[in-house]
Every structure is written in C-alpha cells, then in structure tokens.
C-alpha cells in the first residue's frame, strides 16, 4: 500500500518473444524442481536446525525464480503482478525464517514450484515444440498466444493474492490504523485536559481569588489595595484568554475553518521566520478530518524546517490529482532528515494512516528535504475566497 | 463620530455600545449578523465601523469580508476589525484593501478601554492600528530585505508604529525623548526609501513595508 508504481503499460510481447519466454520457463523448470526438493528437505531438517542455513539460501532463490515468472506473466497478461512479500524481519537467521514462514506468499511460492515443474513445464514445452517441429508452424502461429496466456494465468493465480487474502490484509490494515486512531484521539484528549487544567482553569482560580481579596479590601476600605487586586485580576483574565486561544488553535485552527487548507497553510507559512512560498491548486475542500490531519502534518513539517533544517527558503505545494490530495513540503536546508528520528513525524504518519494516507521523506545529506503527504479523498464543491487577498 | 457596530455576542455588543457611547461616539447601527451589517454599511451617514470577524450565518470570516467590501465601495472608509484571534493573513488582506484607516485588534484589547478608544480614534483619523501579536510575529522574521537594513532599535520603533502608537507614546514606551523617536523614524523612512511627503502617509507606508504588503 505504501509503494504504488504507476508505470505506463507495456505493449504485449510478440509471438517470438512469447516463445522465448516459454524457453526461459523450460530452463527455469529445472531450478524450480531442485528448489522445491531443497525447500521440502530444508523445511523438514529445520526442525533439527541443520535445515536453517539451507532454507536461508533456497527461499530467496525461490523468490527470485518466482519473480522472473511474475515479470513474464505480467508482460503476457498486460498487467504487472506485484511482488507482495512482507518485509523481511530484522534479527538473526531464525527470526528471518520465522518471518518468511509467517508470510503466506512463501507457501504460495512453494505450491507454485510444483505447478511450474509439471503443468507449467508441459505448457511451455508444447509452446516451444510447436515452433521447433516446423510442420506445426501454423499451429504455433495461432496457438502460442492462448498457450502462453494460460501459463501466465496459472502463474498469476499462484503468485498473487486472491480475493479473500486481499480482504484479510485490508482488515488487518484497518484494525491497526483504527487502533492507532483511537490511541491518538485519547492522547489528544489527555493533552487538552492538561492544557486546560494547567492554563485557563488555573488562571480562573487565581482570578477568582484576586476578586475575592479585592472584595475584602473594599470592605476594609483600602481602595489602593482593591485597585491593585482588580488590576491583577484583569491581567490574569487576559492571560486566561490567551491560553484558551492557543488551546483552540490546537484543536481546530479558526483560519482552517474560515479559509480551508490553502488559506490556513498560507497563514502558517506567514508565521515562519523564513520565507515559505505556498502554491495551492485545490479546486474544492477535502472532508474536514482529512483537512485537519493534513494541516497539522504540514504544521509539523514547517516546525521541523524551522528547528532543524537551517534552510533559507521553503515551499509548499498543494494539489489534487487522480483522487489523491497531495501536499509537498520542501526546503533548501542541510537535509539528512530521519522521519523515524522524532515522535512528531511518526504521529503525522499514524494520523494520515487512518485515512489510508502516507508520508514519505526524501532528504539526502546536504539537502534538499522534500516531504510528501498523500491522502486519497474526494473534494467538495469549490468555495469562493476573497479576491483581494495577496497569496 | 457615527459608527456601525457588528458583534454577535449580545453581552459584548452591549458592552461595546456602552464603552463607545460613553467616550463620545454615536452608535448609528448595532447589528449581530452579516446581512444586516452589509445593509448598515450602505448608510451614507456612517463614518466608521467596528466589526467582529466571525459573524452569523456561517460563523467564519464574514466581518472581514464585509470590511474589505465596504472599503472597495467607499475607499478610505475607516474600519476597526476585532477578533478572538489574529492572523497575519487577515492583517495583510485588510491592509491591502487601501492604505490607512484600518485597525485589527484582539478582542481582549478592549479591556484596556483608554487604549482601545484611542485606537478607534486613530483609525477614524486615517491611521493604522495593528495588534501587538501580529507585530510580534513579523518581528520574528528579521532576515528579510528591506527590514534587514534597520537597526534593532529602529525595528522596535517601527513595530510600535504598526501598533498605531504616537511618537509620544513610543517615547514613553522606550523611555527616550520625543526627539530621539523622531530621529529614529526619519532614519526608518530613509532606509525604507519612502518618498518625502505628508508624515502620516509615510507612517502608513512604513507599516505596509513592514508587513510586506
């Protein structure tokens, strides 16, 4: 889900190329058979440890062979077949093996090895023989394509996830992101409670005390003391209002409600110490929760630029293409930003994940740093903004 | 001076009416929503307006839009905009709607009655009054041309000018003589390449440069 490559569709291979594929598949059937045997032997021996090093070699080799077939089948069928292996677990050889064993694709590969050395081998053999035998040239001319499509369809069936497995994966992702979203909102509520408790609430208590003491001062006819206390009360009120204002900004910035993402991001950029240009081509407004998540994501990126980048200039681009809302935040600073380094960026990732959104960072040493935030969503109808506002 | 007042909270509206009337203003219309405000601003007898940014029906930035609209229809019409929060974005939009006769303050500044009323008078007289919070944000970005040319003291003076303070008030705030303030201001005008002309006009121009409008 995090990596989607959108390459232009390649033209389908011609008859000769298809026959070359068949030839390659014939050749690869031999290692496929060997790998299958080794996988089975290694699997059995892994129980008594000896098999572990064997599997450490045969499983990557199996994946390589399978990937070759994925590529060929993808070309023949016209749609690429993704390599949907789970990321290899870090740690020792046993941890790696356990990770592979838990990956359903490993088992699909194993099953495919059997099919590839039997039915697959037979299909490829027929495809090649039809050409080699010369007299069957006409059959080859008409038959090569259906045969190779059948072979490729079989490979695809084994080597990519079925409908149920896709749904299972989706459920798993949703369960994880839902748990994170719940955690996030609970943490936000705790933060709000603390902000209010330590800020406005404490000041209102002080205010009430000052006024009570002023009341007493009036009673004891000490107007100077009373005046001083009322003055205190007023400055405490101002501070309490200031606290409430910053809490409100943290919940939902008023300018975001007024002007949408483009206007609110422009306002953020203006508050930066360095010049940040904003370019927004959003034709409408995203749903409010998405808008808010992106706003705080961009605010985090800008805060990082201000704190760590040492940049002289920054820029932000907002666009909506092919159903994806994209915010690109860049700076000309020293680069080397690590999204896993702080809690801020991870928080943004989690928040975006709740909307199937992603965050990616490109930050080579020496800069520039470019952070891309993407969330799939639809925009509502456009809303007018005042024409006189300089961007 | 006859004012139009727009504020949707009844208590605050009553408070503002009382405050402004007791200091010599006449409240021509006191309204609580955007359509009524637009109608009230058409009254040729109105001489200035004090507006809340957020008004019904949509509770977003109607007050600000009304302020910009009226200054388009009646150039130089004095408007003091009040808000629960200040945004540089909005300050710039207001300033871009015509030089001078514009104010933008946090609502809590009303608590300091004398200063608030003085601010309304300055705006009515064609001055510019910006909230210290807007000024403080701009202060943070000192790296940029042409403000870079100013000394820290001159920047401080320019900031106070943007808040709408008089020379005497600036002198009082910085604990220096009026003459010293006048010297700083002249130096600011020179450094910002402002043409010689009426002093008030140059003040406004200096503030606009400051906010990069």
Coordinates of C-alpha atoms in Angstrom, one line a residue:
Chain A
X1 CA 0.0 0.0 0.0
X2 CA 2.9 2.3 0.6
X3 CA 4.6 1.8 -2.7
X4 CA 2.5 2.2 -5.8
X5 CA 4.4 2.2 -9.0
X6 CA 2.4 3.5 -11.9
X7 CA 4.4 2.6 -15.0
X8 CA 3.0 3.0 -18.4
X9 CA 1.5 -0.3 -19.7
X10 CA 4.0 -2.0 -22.0
X11 CA 2.9 -3.4 -25.3
X12 CA 2.1 -7.1 -25.3
X13 CA 5.0 -9.3 -26.4
X14 CA 5.0 -10.7 -29.9
X15 CA 4.9 -14.4 -30.8
X16 CA 8.7 -14.8 -31.0
X17 CA 9.2 -13.1 -27.6
X18 CA 6.4 -15.3 -26.1
X19 CA 8.3 -18.4 -27.4
X20 CA 11.5 -17.0 -25.8
X21 CA 9.6 -16.8 -22.5
X22 CA 8.4 -20.4 -22.9
X23 CA 12.1 -21.4 -23.5
X24 CA 13.1 -19.5 -20.4
X25 CA 10.4 -21.1 -18.4
X26 CA 11.6 -24.5 -19.6
X27 CA 15.0 -23.7 -18.4
X28 CA 13.8 -22.4 -15.1
X29 CA 11.7 -25.5 -14.5
X30 CA 14.9 -27.3 -13.6
X31 CA 16.0 -25.0 -10.8
X32 CA 12.3 -24.8 -9.8
X33 CA 12.3 -28.6 -9.3
X34 CA 15.6 -28.5 -7.4
X35 CA 14.4 -25.7 -5.2
X36 CA 11.2 -27.5 -4.4
X37 CA 13.1 -30.5 -3.3
X38 CA 15.5 -28.4 -1.3
X39 CA 12.7 -26.4 0.3
X40 CA 11.0 -29.6 1.4
X41 CA 14.2 -31.2 2.7
X42 CA 15.3 -27.9 4.3
X43 CA 11.8 -27.5 5.9
X44 CA 12.0 -30.9 7.4
X45 CA 15.6 -30.5 8.6
X46 CA 14.9 -27.1 10.0
X47 CA 13.2 -28.9 12.9
X48 CA 16.7 -30.2 13.8
X49 CA 18.5 -26.9 13.0
X50 CA 20.6 -28.3 10.1
X51 CA 18.0 -27.1 7.6
X52 CA 18.2 -23.5 8.7
X53 CA 21.2 -22.5 6.5
X54 CA 19.8 -24.4 3.6
X55 CA 16.4 -22.5 3.8
X56 CA 18.3 -19.2 4.2
X57 CA 19.6 -19.8 0.7
X58 CA 16.7 -21.6 -1.0
X59 CA 13.9 -19.3 0.0
X60 CA 15.5 -16.1 -1.5
X61 CA 16.4 -18.2 -4.6
X62 CA 12.8 -19.4 -4.9
X63 CA 11.6 -15.8 -4.6
X64 CA 14.0 -14.8 -7.4
X65 CA 12.7 -17.6 -9.7
X66 CA 9.1 -16.7 -8.9
X67 CA 9.8 -13.0 -9.6
X68 CA 11.1 -13.9 -13.0
X69 CA 7.8 -15.6 -13.7
X70 CA 5.8 -12.7 -12.3
X71 CA 7.6 -10.4 -14.7
X72 CA 7.0 -12.6 -17.7
X73 CA 3.3 -13.3 -16.8
X74 CA 2.8 -9.6 -16.2
X75 CA 4.1 -8.8 -19.7
X76 CA 2.0 -11.5 -21.3
X77 CA -1.2 -10.6 -19.4
X78 CA -0.7 -6.8 -19.8
X79 CA -1.0 -6.1 -16.1
X80 CA 2.1 -6.2 -13.8
X81 CA 2.0 -8.8 -11.0
X82 CA 3.2 -7.1 -7.8
X83 CA 5.8 -8.8 -5.6
X84 CA 3.8 -8.9 -2.4
X85 CA 6.3 -10.3 0.1
X86 CA 6.2 -8.9 3.6
X87 CA 9.3 -7.0 4.6
X88 CA 12.0 -9.4 6.0
X89 CA 12.1 -9.4 9.8
X90 CA 15.2 -7.9 11.2
X91 CA 17.3 -10.1 13.5
X92 CA 19.1 -13.4 13.4
X93 CA 18.6 -16.2 10.8
X94 CA 15.8 -17.9 12.9
X95 CA 13.8 -14.6 13.2
X96 CA 14.2 -14.2 9.4
X97 CA 13.0 -17.7 8.8
X98 CA 10.1 -17.3 11.2
X99 CA 9.1 -14.1 9.3
X100 CA 9.2 -16.0 6.0
X101 CA 7.2 -18.9 7.4
X102 CA 4.5 -16.4 8.6
X103 CA 4.3 -14.9 5.1
X104 CA 1.5 -16.6 3.1
X105 CA 3.4 -15.7 -0.1
X106 CA 6.2 -18.1 0.9
X107 CA 3.7 -21.0 0.9
X108 CA 2.2 -19.8 -2.4
X109 CA 5.7 -19.9 -3.9
X110 CA 6.2 -23.4 -2.7
X111 CA 2.9 -24.6 -4.2
X112 CA 3.7 -22.8 -7.4
X113 CA 7.1 -24.6 -7.7
X114 CA 5.1 -27.9 -8.0
X115 CA 2.8 -26.4 -10.7
X116 CA 5.7 -24.8 -12.5
X117 CA 7.6 -28.1 -12.9
X118 CA 4.5 -30.1 -14.0
X119 CA 1.6 -28.3 -15.8
X120 CA 3.6 -25.2 -16.4
X121 CA 6.6 -27.2 -17.8
X122 CA 4.2 -29.1 -20.1
X123 CA 2.6 -25.9 -21.4
X124 CA 5.9 -24.2 -22.1
X125 CA 7.2 -27.4 -23.7
X126 CA 4.2 -27.5 -26.1
X127 CA 4.7 -23.8 -27.0
X128 CA 8.4 -24.4 -27.9
X129 CA 7.8 -27.7 -29.7
X130 CA 5.2 -26.3 -32.0
X131 CA 7.8 -24.0 -33.4
X132 CA 10.7 -26.3 -33.4
X133 CA 8.9 -29.1 -35.2
X134 CA 8.4 -26.7 -38.2
X135 CA 5.5 -28.7 -39.7
X136 CA 3.3 -27.5 -36.8
X137 CA 4.2 -23.9 -37.7
X138 CA 0.6 -22.9 -38.4
X139 CA -0.5 -24.3 -35.0
X140 CA 2.3 -22.3 -33.4
X141 CA 1.2 -19.1 -35.2
X142 CA -2.3 -19.4 -33.8
X143 CA -1.6 -21.4 -30.6
X144 CA 1.3 -19.6 -29.0
X145 CA -0.7 -16.8 -27.5
X146 CA -3.5 -18.9 -25.9
X147 CA -0.9 -21.3 -24.5
X148 CA 1.2 -18.6 -23.0
X149 CA -1.8 -16.8 -21.6
X150 CA -2.9 -20.0 -19.9
X151 CA 0.6 -20.5 -18.5
X152 CA 0.7 -16.9 -17.3
X153 CA -2.8 -17.0 -15.8
X154 CA -1.7 -20.1 -13.9
X155 CA 1.4 -18.3 -12.6
X156 CA -0.6 -15.3 -11.6
X157 CA -3.1 -17.5 -9.8
X158 CA -0.3 -19.0 -7.6
X159 CA 1.9 -16.0 -7.3
X160 CA -0.5 -13.2 -6.3
X161 CA -3.1 -12.9 -3.6
X162 CA -6.6 -14.0 -4.1
X163 CA -9.7 -12.0 -3.3
X164 CA -10.1 -13.4 0.3
X165 CA -6.4 -12.8 1.1
X166 CA -6.7 -9.2 -0.1
X167 CA -9.7 -8.7 2.1
X168 CA -7.8 -10.2 5.0
X169 CA -4.9 -7.9 4.5
X170 CA -7.3 -5.0 4.3
X171 CA -8.9 -5.9 7.5
X172 CA -5.5 -6.2 9.2
X173 CA -4.5 -2.7 8.0
X174 CA -7.8 -1.2 9.1
X175 CA -7.6 -2.9 12.5
X176 CA -4.1 -1.5 13.0
X177 CA -4.9 2.0 11.9
X178 CA -8.1 2.1 13.8
X179 CA -6.3 1.2 17.0
X180 CA -3.8 3.9 16.3
X181 CA -6.5 6.5 15.6
X182 CA -8.2 5.6 18.9
X183 CA -4.9 5.9 20.7
X184 CA -4.2 9.2 19.0
X185 CA -7.5 10.7 19.9
X186 CA -7.2 9.5 23.5
X187 CA -3.7 11.1 23.7
X188 CA -5.1 14.3 22.2
X189 CA -7.9 14.4 24.8
X190 CA -5.4 13.9 27.6
X191 CA -3.3 16.8 26.2
X192 CA -6.3 19.1 26.0
X193 CA -7.3 18.2 29.6
X194 CA -3.8 19.0 30.8
X195 CA -3.6 22.3 28.8
X196 CA -6.9 23.5 30.2
X197 CA -6.1 22.3 33.7
X198 CA -2.7 24.0 33.8
X199 CA -3.7 27.0 31.8
X200 CA -7.1 28.7 31.7
X201 CA -8.5 26.8 34.6
X202 CA -5.6 27.7 37.0
X203 CA -5.8 31.3 35.9
X204 CA -9.5 31.5 36.5
X205 CA -8.9 30.2 40.0
X206 CA -6.3 32.9 40.5
X207 CA -8.8 35.4 39.1
X208 CA -11.5 34.4 41.5
X209 CA -9.0 34.7 44.4
X210 CA -7.9 38.2 43.3
X211 CA -11.5 39.4 43.1
X212 CA -12.3 37.8 46.5
X213 CA -9.4 39.6 48.0
X214 CA -10.5 42.9 46.3
X215 CA -13.9 42.4 47.8
X216 CA -12.3 42.1 51.2
X217 CA -10.2 45.2 50.5
X218 CA -13.3 47.2 49.6
X219 CA -14.9 46.1 52.9
X220 CA -11.9 47.2 54.9
X221 CA -11.9 50.4 52.9
X222 CA -8.5 50.0 51.4
X223 CA -9.2 51.4 47.9
X224 CA -5.5 51.3 46.9
X225 CA -5.2 47.6 47.7
X226 CA -8.5 46.9 46.0
X227 CA -7.4 48.7 42.8
X228 CA -4.2 46.8 42.7
X229 CA -6.1 43.5 43.0
X230 CA -8.6 44.4 40.3
X231 CA -5.7 45.3 38.0
X232 CA -4.2 41.9 38.8
X233 CA -7.5 40.3 38.0
X234 CA -7.6 42.0 34.6
X235 CA -4.1 40.9 33.6
X236 CA -5.0 37.3 34.7
X237 CA -8.1 37.4 32.6
X238 CA -6.0 38.5 29.6
X239 CA -3.6 35.6 30.2
X240 CA -6.5 33.1 30.5
X241 CA -8.0 34.3 27.2
X242 CA -4.6 33.8 25.6
X243 CA -4.4 30.3 27.0
X244 CA -7.8 29.4 25.7
X245 CA -6.9 30.9 22.3
X246 CA -3.9 28.6 22.0
X247 CA -5.9 25.6 23.1
X248 CA -8.5 26.4 20.4
X249 CA -5.8 26.7 17.8
X250 CA -4.5 23.3 18.8
X251 CA -8.0 21.7 18.4
X252 CA -9.1 23.3 15.2
X253 CA -7.4 26.5 13.9
X254 CA -10.1 29.1 13.1
X255 CA -8.4 30.1 9.9
X256 CA -8.7 26.5 8.7
X257 CA -12.5 26.6 9.2
X258 CA -12.6 30.1 7.5
X259 CA -10.3 29.5 4.6
X260 CA -9.7 25.9 4.1
X261 CA -6.4 24.2 3.6
X262 CA -4.9 26.6 1.1
X263 CA -5.6 29.7 3.2
X264 CA -4.7 28.1 6.5
X265 CA -1.3 26.8 5.1
X266 CA -0.6 30.3 3.7
X267 CA -1.3 31.6 7.2
X268 CA 1.1 29.0 8.7
X269 CA 3.8 30.0 6.1
X270 CA 3.5 33.6 7.1
X271 CA 4.2 32.8 10.7
X272 CA 7.5 31.3 9.7
X273 CA 10.8 33.1 10.3
X274 CA 12.0 32.2 6.8
X275 CA 10.2 32.9 3.5
X276 CA 7.9 30.0 2.5
X277 CA 6.0 30.1 -0.7
X278 CA 2.6 28.4 -1.0
X279 CA 1.1 27.2 -4.2
X280 CA -2.3 25.7 -4.0
X281 CA -4.4 24.3 -6.9
X282 CA -7.1 22.7 -4.9
X283 CA -10.4 23.1 -6.7
X284 CA -12.5 22.4 -3.6
X285 CA -12.3 21.3 0.0
X286 CA -11.4 17.9 1.3
X287 CA -13.5 16.3 4.1
X288 CA -12.9 18.2 7.4
X289 CA -11.0 15.3 9.2
X290 CA -8.6 14.9 6.2
X291 CA -8.2 18.7 6.0
X292 CA -7.3 18.8 9.7
X293 CA -4.9 15.9 9.5
X294 CA -3.0 17.4 6.6
X295 CA -3.0 20.8 8.2
X296 CA -1.3 19.5 11.3
X297 CA 1.0 17.3 9.2
X298 CA 2.2 20.4 7.3
X299 CA 2.5 22.4 10.5
X300 CA 4.8 19.6 11.9
X301 CA 6.9 19.7 8.7
X302 CA 7.2 23.5 8.9
X303 CA 8.2 23.3 12.6
X304 CA 10.9 20.8 11.7
X305 CA 12.2 23.1 8.9
X306 CA 12.3 26.0 11.5
X307 CA 14.1 23.9 14.1
X308 CA 16.4 21.5 12.3
X309 CA 16.9 22.3 8.6
X310 CA 18.9 25.6 8.7
X311 CA 17.1 26.4 5.4
X312 CA 16.9 29.8 3.8
X313 CA 13.8 29.1 1.9
X314 CA 10.8 26.7 2.0
X315 CA 8.0 25.9 -0.3
X316 CA 4.6 24.1 -0.1
X317 CA 2.6 22.7 -3.0
X318 CA -1.0 21.5 -2.6
X319 CA -2.7 19.6 -5.4
X320 CA -5.4 17.1 -6.0
X321 CA -4.9 14.6 -8.9
X322 CA -6.4 11.2 -9.6
X323 CA -8.3 11.2 -6.4
X324 CA -5.3 11.9 -4.2
X325 CA -4.8 15.0 -2.2
X326 CA -1.0 15.7 -2.2
X327 CA 1.0 18.2 -0.1
X328 CA 4.7 18.6 -0.9
X329 CA 6.7 20.5 1.7
X330 CA 10.3 21.3 0.7
X331 CA 13.3 23.3 2.0
X332 CA 16.8 24.1 0.8
X333 CA 18.4 23.2 4.2
X334 CA 21.0 20.7 5.1
X335 CA 19.0 17.5 4.5
X336 CA 19.6 14.2 6.4
X337 CA 16.1 14.3 8.0
X338 CA 15.1 11.0 9.5
X339 CA 11.3 10.5 9.7
X340 CA 11.8 7.9 12.4
X341 CA 14.0 10.1 14.5
X342 CA 11.3 12.0 16.3
X343 CA 7.8 11.4 17.6
X344 CA 6.4 14.2 15.5
X345 CA 6.6 12.7 12.1
X346 CA 5.5 9.2 13.3
X347 CA 2.5 10.9 14.8
X348 CA 1.7 12.5 11.5
X349 CA 2.1 9.1 9.7
X350 CA -0.3 7.5 12.1
X351 CA -2.8 10.3 11.7
X352 CA -2.7 10.1 7.9
X353 CA -2.8 6.2 8.0
X354 CA -6.3 6.5 9.5
X355 CA -7.3 7.9 6.1
X356 CA -5.1 5.4 4.1
X357 CA -2.7 8.3 3.7
X358 CA 1.0 8.2 3.5
X359 CA 4.0 10.3 4.3
X360 CA 7.4 10.0 2.6
X361 CA 10.6 11.8 3.2
X362 CA 13.4 12.4 0.7
X363 CA 16.3 14.0 2.4
X364 CA 19.8 13.3 1.1
X365 CA 22.7 14.7 3.1
X366 CA 23.2 18.3 2.0
X367 CA 19.6 18.7 1.1
X368 CA 17.1 19.5 -0.2
X369 CA 14.5 17.9 2.0
X370 CA 11.2 17.1 0.4
X371 CA 8.3 15.7 2.5
X372 CA 5.3 14.4 0.6
X373 CA 1.9 13.8 2.3
X374 CA -0.8 12.0 0.4
X375 CA -4.3 11.1 1.2
X376 CA -6.9 9.6 -1.2
X377 CA -10.1 11.6 -0.9
X378 CA -12.7 13.5 -2.9
X379 CA -13.0 17.3 -2.8
X380 CA -16.3 19.0 -2.2
X381 CA -17.6 21.8 -4.5
X382 CA -15.4 24.8 -4.7
X383 CA -15.8 27.7 -2.3
X384 CA -15.1 31.3 -3.1
X385 CA -12.3 33.1 -1.3
X386 CA -11.8 36.9 -1.2
X387 CA -10.2 38.1 -4.4
X388 CA -8.2 40.9 -2.7
X389 CA -6.1 38.6 -0.6
X390 CA -2.4 38.5 -1.6
X391 CA -1.2 35.0 -1.6
Chain B
X1 CA -18.5 60.3 15.2
X2 CA -21.2 58.0 13.9
X3 CA -20.3 54.3 14.0
X4 CA -21.6 51.0 12.7
X5 CA -21.0 48.2 15.2
X6 CA -21.2 44.4 14.4
X7 CA -20.8 41.9 17.2
X8 CA -22.9 38.7 17.6
X9 CA -22.5 38.2 21.3
X10 CA -25.2 40.2 23.0
X11 CA -23.2 40.9 26.1
X12 CA -20.1 42.0 24.3
X13 CA -22.3 44.1 21.9
X14 CA -23.9 45.9 24.9
X15 CA -20.5 46.4 26.5
X16 CA -19.0 47.9 23.3
X17 CA -22.0 50.2 22.8
X18 CA -21.8 51.4 26.4
X19 CA -18.0 51.9 26.2
X20 CA -18.0 53.7 22.8
X21 CA -21.0 55.9 23.7
X22 CA -19.5 56.9 27.0
X23 CA -16.4 58.1 25.2
X24 CA -18.2 60.3 22.7
X25 CA -19.1 58.1 19.8
X26 CA -22.6 57.7 18.4
X27 CA -23.7 54.1 17.5
X28 CA -25.7 54.5 14.3
X29 CA -26.4 50.8 13.8
X30 CA -25.6 47.9 16.1
X31 CA -26.0 44.6 14.3
X32 CA -25.4 40.9 15.0
X33 CA -25.2 39.2 11.6
X34 CA -23.5 39.6 8.2
X35 CA -26.6 40.5 6.0
X36 CA -27.7 43.2 8.5
X37 CA -24.1 44.5 8.5
X38 CA -23.9 44.8 4.8
X39 CA -27.2 46.8 4.9
X40 CA -26.0 49.0 7.7
X41 CA -22.7 49.8 5.9
X42 CA -24.8 51.2 3.0
X43 CA -26.0 54.0 5.2
X44 CA -24.2 57.2 4.0
X45 CA -24.4 58.7 7.5
X46 CA -21.9 56.0 8.8
X47 CA -18.4 57.4 9.3
X48 CA -16.6 54.4 10.6
X49 CA -17.2 50.7 11.6
X50 CA -16.2 48.5 14.4
X51 CA -16.6 44.8 13.3
X52 CA -16.2 41.3 14.7
X53 CA -14.5 39.0 12.2
X54 CA -16.7 36.0 12.9
X55 CA -20.5 36.6 12.4
X56 CA -23.6 34.5 11.7
X57 CA -24.8 33.0 9.5
X58 CA -21.7 30.9 8.6
X59 CA -19.5 31.9 11.6
X60 CA -16.3 32.2 9.6
X61 CA -14.9 35.5 8.3
X62 CA -17.9 37.5 7.2
X63 CA -16.9 40.5 9.2
X64 CA -13.5 40.7 7.4
X65 CA -15.1 40.2 4.0
X66 CA -17.6 43.0 4.8
X67 CA -14.8 45.3 5.8
X68 CA -12.9 44.6 2.6
X69 CA -16.1 45.0 0.6
X70 CA -17.0 48.4 2.2
X71 CA -13.5 49.7 1.6
X72 CA -13.8 48.7 -2.0
X73 CA -17.1 50.6 -2.3
X74 CA -16.1 53.5 -0.2
X75 CA -12.3 53.9 -0.4
X76 CA -10.7 55.0 2.8
X77 CA -13.7 54.1 4.9
X78 CA -12.3 53.6 8.4
X79 CA -12.7 50.1 9.8
X80 CA -11.6 48.6 13.1
X81 CA -11.8 44.8 13.0
X82 CA -11.9 42.8 16.2
X83 CA -11.3 39.1 16.6
X84 CA -10.8 36.3 19.1
X85 CA -7.5 35.5 17.4
X86 CA -5.3 37.4 14.9
X87 CA -3.9 36.1 11.7
X88 CA -1.2 37.8 9.7
X89 CA -3.0 36.6 6.6
X90 CA -6.1 38.7 7.6
X91 CA -4.0 41.7 8.6
X92 CA -2.4 41.7 5.1
X93 CA -5.8 41.4 3.4
X94 CA -7.1 44.3 5.4
X95 CA -4.0 46.5 4.7
X96 CA -4.2 45.6 1.0
X97 CA -7.8 47.0 0.9
X98 CA -6.4 50.5 0.9
X99 CA -3.7 52.4 2.7
X100 CA -4.6 53.6 6.2
X101 CA -7.8 54.0 8.2
X102 CA -7.7 50.3 9.3
X103 CA -7.3 48.6 12.6
X104 CA -7.0 44.9 13.6
X105 CA -7.1 44.0 17.2
X106 CA -7.7 41.1 19.5
X107 CA -11.0 41.4 21.3
X108 CA -9.3 41.3 24.7
X109 CA -7.6 44.6 24.0
X110 CA -11.0 46.2 24.6
X111 CA -10.3 45.6 28.3
X112 CA -7.8 48.5 28.2
X113 CA -10.6 51.0 27.5
X114 CA -8.4 54.1 27.0
X115 CA -6.1 52.4 24.6
X116 CA -8.9 50.8 22.6
X117 CA -10.8 54.0 22.2
X118 CA -7.6 55.8 21.2
X119 CA -7.1 53.1 18.6
X120 CA -10.6 53.6 17.2
X121 CA -10.0 57.4 17.0
X122 CA -6.6 56.8 15.2
X123 CA -8.2 54.6 12.7
X124 CA -11.0 57.0 12.1
X125 CA -8.4 59.7 11.5
X126 CA -6.7 57.6 8.8
X127 CA -4.1 55.7 10.9
X128 CA -3.2 52.1 11.1
X129 CA -3.5 50.1 14.3
X130 CA -2.3 46.5 14.4
X131 CA -2.4 44.1 17.3
X132 CA 0.9 43.6 19.1
X133 CA 0.6 39.9 18.4
X134 CA 0.6 40.5 14.6
X135 CA 3.6 42.8 15.1
X136 CA 5.4 40.2 17.3
X137 CA 5.1 37.6 14.5
X138 CA 6.6 39.9 12.0
X139 CA 9.4 40.8 14.4
X140 CA 10.4 37.1 14.3
X141 CA 11.3 37.4 10.6
X142 CA 14.1 39.9 10.6
X143 CA 16.2 38.3 8.0
X144 CA 14.3 39.8 5.1
X145 CA 15.0 42.8 3.0
X146 CA 14.5 45.7 3.4
X147 CA 13.9 45.4 7.1
X148 CA 17.4 43.9 7.4
X149 CA 18.8 47.4 6.9
X150 CA 17.2 48.7 10.1
X151 CA 18.9 48.6 13.5
X152 CA 17.2 46.6 16.2
X153 CA 16.1 49.9 17.9
X154 CA 14.6 51.1 14.6
X155 CA 12.7 47.8 14.1
X156 CA 11.3 48.2 17.6
X157 CA 10.1 51.8 16.8
X158 CA 8.6 50.5 13.5
X159 CA 6.8 47.8 15.4
X160 CA 5.3 50.3 17.8
X161 CA 4.3 52.5 14.8
X162 CA 2.5 49.5 13.4
X163 CA 0.6 49.1 16.6
X164 CA -0.7 52.6 16.0
X165 CA 1.2 54.5 18.7
X166 CA 2.0 58.2 18.5
X167 CA 5.6 59.5 18.8
X168 CA 4.9 60.5 22.4
X169 CA 3.6 57.0 23.2
X170 CA 6.6 55.4 21.6
X171 CA 8.9 57.7 23.5
X172 CA 7.1 56.8 26.7
X173 CA 7.3 53.1 26.0
X174 CA 11.0 53.1 25.2
X175 CA 12.0 55.6 27.9
X176 CA 13.6 58.0 25.4
X177 CA 12.8 61.6 24.4
X178 CA 10.4 62.5 21.6
X179 CA 13.3 64.0 19.7
X180 CA 15.1 60.6 19.7
X181 CA 12.0 58.9 18.4
X182 CA 11.6 61.4 15.6
X183 CA 15.2 60.8 14.7
X184 CA 14.7 57.0 14.5
X185 CA 11.5 57.5 12.5
X186 CA 13.3 59.7 10.0
X187 CA 16.1 57.1 9.7
X188 CA 13.5 54.4 9.1
X189 CA 11.8 56.5 6.3
X190 CA 15.2 57.0 4.6
X191 CA 16.3 53.3 4.9
X192 CA 12.9 52.1 3.5
X193 CA 13.3 54.6 0.6
X194 CA 10.0 56.3 1.4
X195 CA 9.5 59.5 -0.6
X196 CA 9.2 62.7 1.3
X197 CA 5.6 63.8 1.8
X198 CA 3.0 64.0 4.5
X199 CA 4.2 62.4 7.7
X200 CA 1.0 60.3 8.3
X201 CA 1.1 58.9 4.9
X202 CA 4.8 57.9 5.3
X203 CA 4.0 56.2 8.6
X204 CA 1.3 54.1 6.9
X205 CA 3.8 53.3 4.0
X206 CA 6.4 52.2 6.5
X207 CA 4.0 49.9 8.2
X208 CA 3.0 48.4 4.9
X209 CA 6.6 47.7 4.0
X210 CA 7.0 46.1 7.4
X211 CA 4.2 43.7 6.6
X212 CA 5.4 43.2 3.0
X213 CA 2.0 44.2 1.6

